[in-house]
JSON list of C-alpha atoms in Angstrom, two decimals:
[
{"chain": "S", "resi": 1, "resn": "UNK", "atom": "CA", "xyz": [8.36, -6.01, -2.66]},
{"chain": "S", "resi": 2, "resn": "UNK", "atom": "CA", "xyz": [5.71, -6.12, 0.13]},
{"chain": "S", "resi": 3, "resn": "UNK", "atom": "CA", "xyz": [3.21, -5.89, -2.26]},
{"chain": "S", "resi": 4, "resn": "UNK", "atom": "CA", "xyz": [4.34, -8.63, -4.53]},
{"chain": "S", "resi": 5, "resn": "UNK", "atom": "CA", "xyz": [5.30, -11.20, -1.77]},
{"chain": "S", "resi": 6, "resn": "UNK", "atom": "CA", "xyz": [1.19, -10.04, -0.45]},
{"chain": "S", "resi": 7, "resn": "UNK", "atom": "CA", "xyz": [-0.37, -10.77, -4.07]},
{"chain": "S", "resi": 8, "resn": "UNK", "atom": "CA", "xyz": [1.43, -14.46, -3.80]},
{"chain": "S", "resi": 9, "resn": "UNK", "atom": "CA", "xyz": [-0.24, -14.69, -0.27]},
{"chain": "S", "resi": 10, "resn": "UNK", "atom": "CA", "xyz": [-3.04, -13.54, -1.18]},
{"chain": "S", "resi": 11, "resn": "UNK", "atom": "CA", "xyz": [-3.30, -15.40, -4.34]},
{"chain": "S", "resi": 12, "resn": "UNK", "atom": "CA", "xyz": [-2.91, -18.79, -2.79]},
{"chain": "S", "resi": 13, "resn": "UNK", "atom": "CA", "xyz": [0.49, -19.42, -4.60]},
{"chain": "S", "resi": 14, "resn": "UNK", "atom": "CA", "xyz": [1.71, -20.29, -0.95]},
{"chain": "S", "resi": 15, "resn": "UNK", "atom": "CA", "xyz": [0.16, -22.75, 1.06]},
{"chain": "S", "resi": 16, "resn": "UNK", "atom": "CA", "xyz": [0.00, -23.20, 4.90]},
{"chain": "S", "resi": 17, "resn": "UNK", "atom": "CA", "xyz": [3.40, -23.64, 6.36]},
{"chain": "S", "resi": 18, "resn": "UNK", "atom": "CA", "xyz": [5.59, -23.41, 3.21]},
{"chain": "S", "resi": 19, "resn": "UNK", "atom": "CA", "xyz": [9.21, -22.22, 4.05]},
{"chain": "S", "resi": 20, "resn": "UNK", "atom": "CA", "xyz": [9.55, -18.59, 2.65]},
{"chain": "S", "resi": 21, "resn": "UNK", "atom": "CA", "xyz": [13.32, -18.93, 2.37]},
{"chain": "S", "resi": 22, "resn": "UNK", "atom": "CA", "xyz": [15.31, -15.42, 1.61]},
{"chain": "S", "resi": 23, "resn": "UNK", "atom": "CA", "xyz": [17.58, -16.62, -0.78]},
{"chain": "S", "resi": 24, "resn": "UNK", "atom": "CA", "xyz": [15.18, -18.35, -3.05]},
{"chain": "S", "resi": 25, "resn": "UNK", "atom": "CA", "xyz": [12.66, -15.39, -3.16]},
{"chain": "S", "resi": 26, "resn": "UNK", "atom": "CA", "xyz": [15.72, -12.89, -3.89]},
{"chain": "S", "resi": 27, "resn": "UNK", "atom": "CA", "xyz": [16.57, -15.40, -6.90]},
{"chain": "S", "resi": 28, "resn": "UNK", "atom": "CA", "xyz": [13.19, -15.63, -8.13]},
{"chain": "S", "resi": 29, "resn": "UNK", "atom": "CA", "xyz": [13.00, -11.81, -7.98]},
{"chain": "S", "resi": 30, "resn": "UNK", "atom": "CA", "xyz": [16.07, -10.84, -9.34]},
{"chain": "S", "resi": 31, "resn": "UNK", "atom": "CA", "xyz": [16.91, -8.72, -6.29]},
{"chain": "S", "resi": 32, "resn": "UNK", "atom": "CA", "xyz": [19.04, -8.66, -3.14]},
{"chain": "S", "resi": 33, "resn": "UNK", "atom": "CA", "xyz": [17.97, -10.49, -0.21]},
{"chain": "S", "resi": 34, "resn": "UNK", "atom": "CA", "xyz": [17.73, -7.00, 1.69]},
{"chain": "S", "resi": 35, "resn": "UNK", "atom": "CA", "xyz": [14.35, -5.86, 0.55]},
{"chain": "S", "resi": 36, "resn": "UNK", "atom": "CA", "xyz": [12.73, -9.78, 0.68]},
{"chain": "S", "resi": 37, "resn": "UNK", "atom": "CA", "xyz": [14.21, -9.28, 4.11]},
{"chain": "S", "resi": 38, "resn": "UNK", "atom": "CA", "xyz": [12.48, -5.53, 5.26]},
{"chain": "S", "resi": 39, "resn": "UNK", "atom": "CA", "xyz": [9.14, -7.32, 3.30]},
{"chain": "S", "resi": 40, "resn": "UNK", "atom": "CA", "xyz": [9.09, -10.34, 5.15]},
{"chain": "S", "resi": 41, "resn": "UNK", "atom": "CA", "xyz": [9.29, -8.05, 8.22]},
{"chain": "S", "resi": 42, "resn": "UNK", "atom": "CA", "xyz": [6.29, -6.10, 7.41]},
{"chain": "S", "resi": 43, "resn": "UNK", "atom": "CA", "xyz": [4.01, -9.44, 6.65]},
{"chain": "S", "resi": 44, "resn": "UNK", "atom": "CA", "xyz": [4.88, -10.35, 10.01]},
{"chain": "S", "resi": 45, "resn": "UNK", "atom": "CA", "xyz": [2.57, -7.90, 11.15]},
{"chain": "S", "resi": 46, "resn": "UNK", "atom": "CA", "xyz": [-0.18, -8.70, 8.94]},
{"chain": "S", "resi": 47, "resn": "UNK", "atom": "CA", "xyz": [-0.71, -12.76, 10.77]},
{"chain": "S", "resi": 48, "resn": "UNK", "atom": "CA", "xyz": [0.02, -14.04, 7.44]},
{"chain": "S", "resi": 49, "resn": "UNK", "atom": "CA", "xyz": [3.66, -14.91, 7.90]},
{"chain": "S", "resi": 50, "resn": "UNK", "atom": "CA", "xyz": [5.68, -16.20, 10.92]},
{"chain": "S", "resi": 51, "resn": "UNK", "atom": "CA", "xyz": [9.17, -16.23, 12.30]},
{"chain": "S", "resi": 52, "resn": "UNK", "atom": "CA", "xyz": [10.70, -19.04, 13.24]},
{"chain": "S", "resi": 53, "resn": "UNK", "atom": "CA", "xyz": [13.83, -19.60, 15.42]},
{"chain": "S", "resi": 54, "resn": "UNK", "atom": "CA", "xyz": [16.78, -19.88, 13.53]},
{"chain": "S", "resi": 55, "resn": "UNK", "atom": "CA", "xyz": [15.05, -21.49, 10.30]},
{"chain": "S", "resi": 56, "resn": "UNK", "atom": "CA", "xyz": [13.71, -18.57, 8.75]},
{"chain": "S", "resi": 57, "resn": "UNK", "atom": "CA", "xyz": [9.91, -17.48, 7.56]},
{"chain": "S", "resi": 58, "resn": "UNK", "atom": "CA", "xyz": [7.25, -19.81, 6.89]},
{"chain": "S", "resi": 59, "resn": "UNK", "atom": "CA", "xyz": [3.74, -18.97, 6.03]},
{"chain": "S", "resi": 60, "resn": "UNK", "atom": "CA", "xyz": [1.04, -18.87, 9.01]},
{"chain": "S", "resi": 61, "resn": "UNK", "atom": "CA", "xyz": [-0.32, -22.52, 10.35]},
{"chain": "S", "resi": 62, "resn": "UNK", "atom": "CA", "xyz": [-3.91, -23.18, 9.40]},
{"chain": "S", "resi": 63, "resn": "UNK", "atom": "CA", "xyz": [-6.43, -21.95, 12.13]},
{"chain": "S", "resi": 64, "resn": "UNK", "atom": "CA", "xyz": [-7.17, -23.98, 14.93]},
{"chain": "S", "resi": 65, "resn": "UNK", "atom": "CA", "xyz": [-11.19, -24.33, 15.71]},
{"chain": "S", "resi": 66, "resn": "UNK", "atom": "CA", "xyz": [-10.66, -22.06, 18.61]},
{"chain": "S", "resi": 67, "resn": "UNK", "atom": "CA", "xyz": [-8.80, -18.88, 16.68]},
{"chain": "S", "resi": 68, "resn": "UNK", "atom": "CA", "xyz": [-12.06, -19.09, 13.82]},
{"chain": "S", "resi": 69, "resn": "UNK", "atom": "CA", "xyz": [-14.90, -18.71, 16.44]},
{"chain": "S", "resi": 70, "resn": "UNK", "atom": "CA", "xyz": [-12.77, -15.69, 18.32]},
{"chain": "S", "resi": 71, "resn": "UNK", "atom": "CA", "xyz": [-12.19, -14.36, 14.74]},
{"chain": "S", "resi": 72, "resn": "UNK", "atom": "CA", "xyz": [-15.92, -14.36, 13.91]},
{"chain": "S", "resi": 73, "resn": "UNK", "atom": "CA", "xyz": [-17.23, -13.39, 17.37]},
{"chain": "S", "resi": 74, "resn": "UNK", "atom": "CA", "xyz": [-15.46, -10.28, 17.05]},
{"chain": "S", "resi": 75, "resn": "UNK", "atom": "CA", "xyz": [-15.94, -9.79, 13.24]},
{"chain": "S", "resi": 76, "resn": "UNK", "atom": "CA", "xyz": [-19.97, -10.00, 14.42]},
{"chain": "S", "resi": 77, "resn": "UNK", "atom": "CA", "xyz": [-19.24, -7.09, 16.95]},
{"chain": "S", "resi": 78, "resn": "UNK", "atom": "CA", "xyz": [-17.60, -4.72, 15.09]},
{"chain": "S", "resi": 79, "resn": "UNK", "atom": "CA", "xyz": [-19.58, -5.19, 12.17]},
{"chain": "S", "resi": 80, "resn": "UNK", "atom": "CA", "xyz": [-22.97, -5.29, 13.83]},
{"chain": "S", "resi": 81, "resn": "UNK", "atom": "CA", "xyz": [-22.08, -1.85, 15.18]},
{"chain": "S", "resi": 82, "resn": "UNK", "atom": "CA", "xyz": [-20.89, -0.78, 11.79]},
{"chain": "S", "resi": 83, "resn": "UNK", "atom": "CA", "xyz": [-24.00, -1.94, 10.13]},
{"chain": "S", "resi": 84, "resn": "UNK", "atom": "CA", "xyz": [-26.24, -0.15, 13.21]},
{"chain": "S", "resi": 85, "resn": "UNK", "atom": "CA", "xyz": [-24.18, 3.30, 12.11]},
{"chain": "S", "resi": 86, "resn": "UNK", "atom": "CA", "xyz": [-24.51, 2.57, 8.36]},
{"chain": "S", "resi": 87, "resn": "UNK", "atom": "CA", "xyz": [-28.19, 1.47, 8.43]},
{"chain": "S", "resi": 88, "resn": "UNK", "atom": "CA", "xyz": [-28.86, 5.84, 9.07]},
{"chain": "S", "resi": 89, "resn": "UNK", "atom": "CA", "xyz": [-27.31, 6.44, 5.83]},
{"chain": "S", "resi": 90, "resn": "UNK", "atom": "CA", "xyz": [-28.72, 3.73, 3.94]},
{"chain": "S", "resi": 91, "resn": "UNK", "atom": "CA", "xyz": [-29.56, 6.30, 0.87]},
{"chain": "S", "resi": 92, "resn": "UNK", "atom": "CA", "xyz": [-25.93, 6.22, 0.48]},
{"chain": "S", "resi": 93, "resn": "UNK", "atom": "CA", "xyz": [-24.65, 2.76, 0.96]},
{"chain": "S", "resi": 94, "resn": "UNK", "atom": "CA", "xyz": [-27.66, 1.06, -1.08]},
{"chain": "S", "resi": 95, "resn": "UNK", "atom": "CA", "xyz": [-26.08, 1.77, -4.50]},
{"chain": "S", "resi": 96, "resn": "UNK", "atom": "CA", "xyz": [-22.38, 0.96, -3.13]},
{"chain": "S", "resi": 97, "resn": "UNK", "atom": "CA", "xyz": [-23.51, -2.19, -2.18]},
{"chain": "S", "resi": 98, "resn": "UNK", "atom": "CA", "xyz": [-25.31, -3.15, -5.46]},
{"chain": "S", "resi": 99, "resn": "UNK", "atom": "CA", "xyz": [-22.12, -1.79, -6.65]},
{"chain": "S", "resi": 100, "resn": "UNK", "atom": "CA", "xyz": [-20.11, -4.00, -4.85]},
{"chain": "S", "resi": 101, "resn": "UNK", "atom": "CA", "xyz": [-22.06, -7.10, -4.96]},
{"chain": "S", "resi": 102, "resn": "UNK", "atom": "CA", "xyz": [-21.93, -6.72, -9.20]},
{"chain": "S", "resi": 103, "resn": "UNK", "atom": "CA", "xyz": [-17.89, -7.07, -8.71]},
{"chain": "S", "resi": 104, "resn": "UNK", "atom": "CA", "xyz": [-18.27, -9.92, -6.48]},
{"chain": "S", "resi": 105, "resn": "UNK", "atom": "CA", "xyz": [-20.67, -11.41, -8.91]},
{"chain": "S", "resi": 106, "resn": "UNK", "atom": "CA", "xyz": [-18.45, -11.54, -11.73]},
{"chain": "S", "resi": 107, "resn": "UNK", "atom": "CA", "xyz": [-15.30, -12.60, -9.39]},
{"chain": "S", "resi": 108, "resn": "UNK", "atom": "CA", "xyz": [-17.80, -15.29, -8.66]},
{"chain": "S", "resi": 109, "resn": "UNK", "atom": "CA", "xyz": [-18.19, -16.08, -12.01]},
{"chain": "S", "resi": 110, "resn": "UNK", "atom": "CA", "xyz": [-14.45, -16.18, -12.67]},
{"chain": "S", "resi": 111, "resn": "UNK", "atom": "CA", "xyz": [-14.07, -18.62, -10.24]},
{"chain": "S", "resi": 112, "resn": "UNK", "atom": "CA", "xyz": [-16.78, -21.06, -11.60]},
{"chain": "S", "resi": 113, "resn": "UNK", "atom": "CA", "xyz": [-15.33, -20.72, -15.37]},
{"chain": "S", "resi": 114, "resn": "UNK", "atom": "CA", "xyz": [-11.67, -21.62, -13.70]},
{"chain": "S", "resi": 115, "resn": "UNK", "atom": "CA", "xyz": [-13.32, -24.56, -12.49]},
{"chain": "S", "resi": 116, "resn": "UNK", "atom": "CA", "xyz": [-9.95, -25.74, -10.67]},
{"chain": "S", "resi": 117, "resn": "UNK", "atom": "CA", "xyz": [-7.44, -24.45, -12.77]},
{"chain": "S", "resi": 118, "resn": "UNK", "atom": "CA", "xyz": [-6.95, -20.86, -11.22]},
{"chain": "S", "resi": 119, "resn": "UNK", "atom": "CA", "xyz": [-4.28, -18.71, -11.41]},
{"chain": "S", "resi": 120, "resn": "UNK", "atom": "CA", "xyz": [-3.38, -17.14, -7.97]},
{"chain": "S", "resi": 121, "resn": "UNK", "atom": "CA", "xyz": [-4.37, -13.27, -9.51]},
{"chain": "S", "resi": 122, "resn": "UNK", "atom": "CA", "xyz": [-8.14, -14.62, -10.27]},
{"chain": "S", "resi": 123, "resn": "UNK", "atom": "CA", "xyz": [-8.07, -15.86, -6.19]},
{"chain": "S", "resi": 124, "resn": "UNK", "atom": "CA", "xyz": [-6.90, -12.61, -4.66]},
{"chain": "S", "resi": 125, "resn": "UNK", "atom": "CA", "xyz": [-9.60, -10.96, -7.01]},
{"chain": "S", "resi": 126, "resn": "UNK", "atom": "CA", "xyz": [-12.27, -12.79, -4.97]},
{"chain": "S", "resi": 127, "resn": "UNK", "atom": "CA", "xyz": [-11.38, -12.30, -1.79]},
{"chain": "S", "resi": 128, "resn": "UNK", "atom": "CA", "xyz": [-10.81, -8.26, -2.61]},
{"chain": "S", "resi": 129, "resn": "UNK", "atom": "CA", "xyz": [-14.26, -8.30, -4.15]},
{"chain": "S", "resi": 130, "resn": "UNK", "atom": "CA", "xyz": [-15.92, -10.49, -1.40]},
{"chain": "S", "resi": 131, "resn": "UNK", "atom": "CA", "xyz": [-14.14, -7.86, 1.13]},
{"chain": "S", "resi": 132, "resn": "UNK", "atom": "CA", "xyz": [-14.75, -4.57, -0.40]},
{"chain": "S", "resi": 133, "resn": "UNK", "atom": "CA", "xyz": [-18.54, -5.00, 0.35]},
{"chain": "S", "resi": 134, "resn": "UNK", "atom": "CA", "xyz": [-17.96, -5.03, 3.51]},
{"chain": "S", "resi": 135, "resn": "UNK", "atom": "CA", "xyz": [-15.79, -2.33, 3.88]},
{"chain": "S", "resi": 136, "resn": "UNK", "atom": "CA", "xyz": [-18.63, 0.02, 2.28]},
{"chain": "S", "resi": 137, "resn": "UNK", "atom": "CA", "xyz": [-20.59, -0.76, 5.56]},
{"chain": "S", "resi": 138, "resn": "UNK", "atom": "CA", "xyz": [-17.28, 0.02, 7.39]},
{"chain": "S", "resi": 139, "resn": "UNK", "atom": "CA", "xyz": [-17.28, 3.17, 6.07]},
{"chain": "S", "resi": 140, "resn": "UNK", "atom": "CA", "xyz": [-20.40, 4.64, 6.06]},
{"chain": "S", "resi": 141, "resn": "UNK", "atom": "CA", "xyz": [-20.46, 3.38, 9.65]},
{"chain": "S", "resi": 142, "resn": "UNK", "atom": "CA", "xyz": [-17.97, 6.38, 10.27]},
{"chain": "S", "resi": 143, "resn": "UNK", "atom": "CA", "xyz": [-16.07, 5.35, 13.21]},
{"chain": "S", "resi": 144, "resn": "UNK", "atom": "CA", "xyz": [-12.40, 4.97, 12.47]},
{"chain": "S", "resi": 145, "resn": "UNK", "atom": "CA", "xyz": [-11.48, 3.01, 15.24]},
{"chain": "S", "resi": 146, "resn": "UNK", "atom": "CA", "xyz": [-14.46, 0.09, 14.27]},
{"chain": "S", "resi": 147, "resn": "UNK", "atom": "CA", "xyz": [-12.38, 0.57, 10.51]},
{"chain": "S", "resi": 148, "resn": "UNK", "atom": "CA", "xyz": [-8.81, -0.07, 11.82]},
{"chain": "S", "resi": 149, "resn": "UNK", "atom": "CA", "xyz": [-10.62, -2.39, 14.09]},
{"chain": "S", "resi": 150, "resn": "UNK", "atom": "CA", "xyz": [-12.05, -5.06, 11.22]},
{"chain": "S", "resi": 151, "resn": "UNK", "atom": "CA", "xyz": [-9.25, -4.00, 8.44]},
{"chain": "S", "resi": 152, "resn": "UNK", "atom": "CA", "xyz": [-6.63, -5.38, 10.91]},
{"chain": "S", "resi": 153, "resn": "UNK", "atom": "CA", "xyz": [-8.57, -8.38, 10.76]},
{"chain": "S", "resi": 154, "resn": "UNK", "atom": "CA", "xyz": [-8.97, -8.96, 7.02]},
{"chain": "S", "resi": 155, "resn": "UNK", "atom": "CA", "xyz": [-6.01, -11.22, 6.55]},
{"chain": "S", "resi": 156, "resn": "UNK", "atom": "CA", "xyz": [-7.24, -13.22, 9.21]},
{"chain": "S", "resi": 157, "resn": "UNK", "atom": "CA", "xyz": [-10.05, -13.55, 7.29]},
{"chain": "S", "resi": 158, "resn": "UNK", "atom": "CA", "xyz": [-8.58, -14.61, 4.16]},
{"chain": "S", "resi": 159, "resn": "UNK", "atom": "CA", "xyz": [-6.18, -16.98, 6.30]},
{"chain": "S", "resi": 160, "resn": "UNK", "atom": "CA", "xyz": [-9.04, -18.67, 8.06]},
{"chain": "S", "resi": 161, "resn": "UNK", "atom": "CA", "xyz": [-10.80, -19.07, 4.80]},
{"chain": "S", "resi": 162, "resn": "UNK", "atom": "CA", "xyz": [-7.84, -19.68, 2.17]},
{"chain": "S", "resi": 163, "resn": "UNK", "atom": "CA", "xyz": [-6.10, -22.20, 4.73]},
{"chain": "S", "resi": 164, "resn": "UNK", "atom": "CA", "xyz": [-9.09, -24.44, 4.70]},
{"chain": "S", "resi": 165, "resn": "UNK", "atom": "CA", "xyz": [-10.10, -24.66, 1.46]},
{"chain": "S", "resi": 166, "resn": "UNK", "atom": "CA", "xyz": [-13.42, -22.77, 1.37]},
{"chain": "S", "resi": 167, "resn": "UNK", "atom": "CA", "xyz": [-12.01, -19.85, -0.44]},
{"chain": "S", "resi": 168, "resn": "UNK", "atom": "CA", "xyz": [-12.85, -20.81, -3.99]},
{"chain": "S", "resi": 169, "resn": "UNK", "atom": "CA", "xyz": [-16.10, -23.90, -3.11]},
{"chain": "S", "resi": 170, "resn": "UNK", "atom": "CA", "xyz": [-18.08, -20.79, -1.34]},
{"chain": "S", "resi": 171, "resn": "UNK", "atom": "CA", "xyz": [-18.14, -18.35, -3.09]},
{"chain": "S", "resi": 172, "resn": "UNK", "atom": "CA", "xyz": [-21.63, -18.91, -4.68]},
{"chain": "S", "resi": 173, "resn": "UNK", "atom": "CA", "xyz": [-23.27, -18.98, -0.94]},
{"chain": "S", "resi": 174, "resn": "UNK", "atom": "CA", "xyz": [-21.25, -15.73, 0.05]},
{"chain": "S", "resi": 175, "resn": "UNK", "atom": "CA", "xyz": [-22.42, -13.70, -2.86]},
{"chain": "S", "resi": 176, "resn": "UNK", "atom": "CA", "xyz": [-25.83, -15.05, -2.01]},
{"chain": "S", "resi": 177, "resn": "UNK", "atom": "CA", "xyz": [-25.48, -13.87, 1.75]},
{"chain": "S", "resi": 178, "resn": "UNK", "atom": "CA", "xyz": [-24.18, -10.76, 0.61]},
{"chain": "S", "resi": 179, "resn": "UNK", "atom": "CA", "xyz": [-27.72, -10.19, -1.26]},
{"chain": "S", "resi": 180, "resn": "UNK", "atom": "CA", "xyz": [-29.14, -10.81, 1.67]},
{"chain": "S", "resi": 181, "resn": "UNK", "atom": "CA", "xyz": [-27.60, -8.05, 3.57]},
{"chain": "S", "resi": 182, "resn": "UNK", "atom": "CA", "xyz": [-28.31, -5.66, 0.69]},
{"chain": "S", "resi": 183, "resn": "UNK", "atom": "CA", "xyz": [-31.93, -6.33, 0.12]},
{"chain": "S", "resi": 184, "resn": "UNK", "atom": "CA", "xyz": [-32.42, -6.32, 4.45]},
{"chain": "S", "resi": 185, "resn": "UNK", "atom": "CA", "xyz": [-30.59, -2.36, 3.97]},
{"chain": "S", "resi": 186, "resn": "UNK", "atom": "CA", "xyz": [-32.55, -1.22, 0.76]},
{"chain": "S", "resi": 187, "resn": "UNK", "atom": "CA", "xyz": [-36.04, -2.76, 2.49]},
{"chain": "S", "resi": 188, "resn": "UNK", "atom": "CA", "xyz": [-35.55, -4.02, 6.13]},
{"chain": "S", "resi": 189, "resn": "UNK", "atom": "CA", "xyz": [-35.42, -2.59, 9.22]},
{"chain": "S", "resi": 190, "resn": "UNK", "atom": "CA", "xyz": [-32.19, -2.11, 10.92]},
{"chain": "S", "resi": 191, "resn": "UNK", "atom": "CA", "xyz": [-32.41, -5.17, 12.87]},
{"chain": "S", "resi": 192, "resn": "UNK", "atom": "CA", "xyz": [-32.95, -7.25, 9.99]},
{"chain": "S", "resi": 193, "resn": "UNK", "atom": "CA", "xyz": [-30.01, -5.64, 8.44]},
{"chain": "S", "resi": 194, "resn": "UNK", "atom": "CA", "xyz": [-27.67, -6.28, 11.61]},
{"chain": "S", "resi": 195, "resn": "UNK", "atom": "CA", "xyz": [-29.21, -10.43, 11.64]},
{"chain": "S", "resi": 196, "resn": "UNK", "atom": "CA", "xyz": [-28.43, -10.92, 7.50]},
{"chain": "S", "resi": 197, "resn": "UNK", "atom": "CA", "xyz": [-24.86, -10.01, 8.56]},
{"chain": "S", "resi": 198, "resn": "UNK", "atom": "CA", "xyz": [-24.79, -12.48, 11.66]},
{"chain": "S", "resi": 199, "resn": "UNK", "atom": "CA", "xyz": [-25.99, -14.65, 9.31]},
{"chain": "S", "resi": 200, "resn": "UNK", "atom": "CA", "xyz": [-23.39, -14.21, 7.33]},
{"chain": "S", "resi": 201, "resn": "UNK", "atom": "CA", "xyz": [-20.64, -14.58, 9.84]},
{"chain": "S", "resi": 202, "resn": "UNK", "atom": "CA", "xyz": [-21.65, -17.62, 11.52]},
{"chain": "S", "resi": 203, "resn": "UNK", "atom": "CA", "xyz": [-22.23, -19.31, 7.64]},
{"chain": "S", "resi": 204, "resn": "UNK", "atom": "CA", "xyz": [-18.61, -18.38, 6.83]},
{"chain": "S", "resi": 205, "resn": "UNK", "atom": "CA", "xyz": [-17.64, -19.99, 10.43]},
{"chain": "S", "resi": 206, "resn": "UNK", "atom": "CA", "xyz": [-19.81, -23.27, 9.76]},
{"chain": "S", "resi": 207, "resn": "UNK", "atom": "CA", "xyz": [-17.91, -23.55, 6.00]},
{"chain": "S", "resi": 208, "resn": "UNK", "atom": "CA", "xyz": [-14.73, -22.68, 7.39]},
{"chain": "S", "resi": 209, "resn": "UNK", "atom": "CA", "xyz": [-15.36, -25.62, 10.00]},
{"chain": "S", "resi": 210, "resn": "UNK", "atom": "CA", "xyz": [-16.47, -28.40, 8.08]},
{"chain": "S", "resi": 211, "resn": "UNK", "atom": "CA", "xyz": [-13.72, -27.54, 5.59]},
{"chain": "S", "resi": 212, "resn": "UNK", "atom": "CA", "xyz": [-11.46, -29.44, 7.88]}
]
């Protein structure tokens, strides 16, 4: 049930602040209010989903300007280090990435062909795609800690980005800054490599920003 209440999350079927009432979701389910319960629990964890006093679950508030430049200042830490580690196995991660960045390609090109009418499945495809190129950097940088680190972080992501509305409009200038990380590992030098990715974070904060 975690997983299915996630893919609705995920999916954008929820906005900001909608009540996540027990009842309804068991109804809509076809299940006992027990396991919505125990799920509802678990997304707690995740950022994505908050308690409230006596009124239930709602979904997460949108960001304030404040939470999106501590999210990205430590996204750029973690993941400058992971690209420093990865950069030494670059042999490796070059044909993950152009892996990767073929998947986001054609998520990107769902997107465009939806042209507004999306259904919440074709959403949460993005964002996986968009994500799982990062986390080939994450783990070729072989630390586990940096890993648990910026996984930890990924719904925060997708609630920073989702919440204001740049989820869908950017994905044509992430895919693009995505190619630029790849073509700085397959012919840059490691620096080059680490700066595409800053790049990349502080774009995603600017988007996320004037999205308001």
């Amino acid at each position: 049930m975690y997983e299915r209440i996630l893919d609705r999350l995920l999916g954008g079927l929820y906005g900001p602040d909608d009540l996540l009432k027990i009842d309804q979701l068991a109804r809509e389910f076809g299940i006992s209010q027990t396991p919505i319960r125990e799920a509802l629990v678990e997304l707690e964890k995740t950022g994505l989903v908050e308690r409230m006093a006596r009124r239930g679950n709602r979904v997460a508030p949108p960001f304030t300007n404040e939470q999106m430049h501590d999210l990205i200042e430590v996204r750029i830490i973690l993941e400058g280090v992971a690209v420093r580690r990865a950069y030494a196995q670059k042999a490796k991660v070059v044909p993950e990435l152009r892996a990767a960045m073929e998947k986001h390609r054609w998520a990107v090109r769902n997107l465009e062909i939806a042209d507004g009418s999306l259904r919440f499945g074709e959403l949460r495809s993005y964002f996986v795609a968009d994500w799982n190129f990062h986390e080939i950097i994450l783990r070729y940088a072989g630390n586990p800690y940096i890993s648990a680190s910026v996984d930890a972080l990924s719904f925060q992501v997708h609630r920073m980005r989702q919440a204001l509305g740049t989820g869908t409009s950017d994905g044509p200038d992430a895919l693009g800054e995505n190619a630029e990380i790849l073509q700085a590992f397959e012919f840059g030098a490691v620096t080059e490599a680490e700066r595409a990715l800053e790049d990349h974070l502080a774009q995603v904060l600017g988007r996320s920003l004037s999205g308001r």
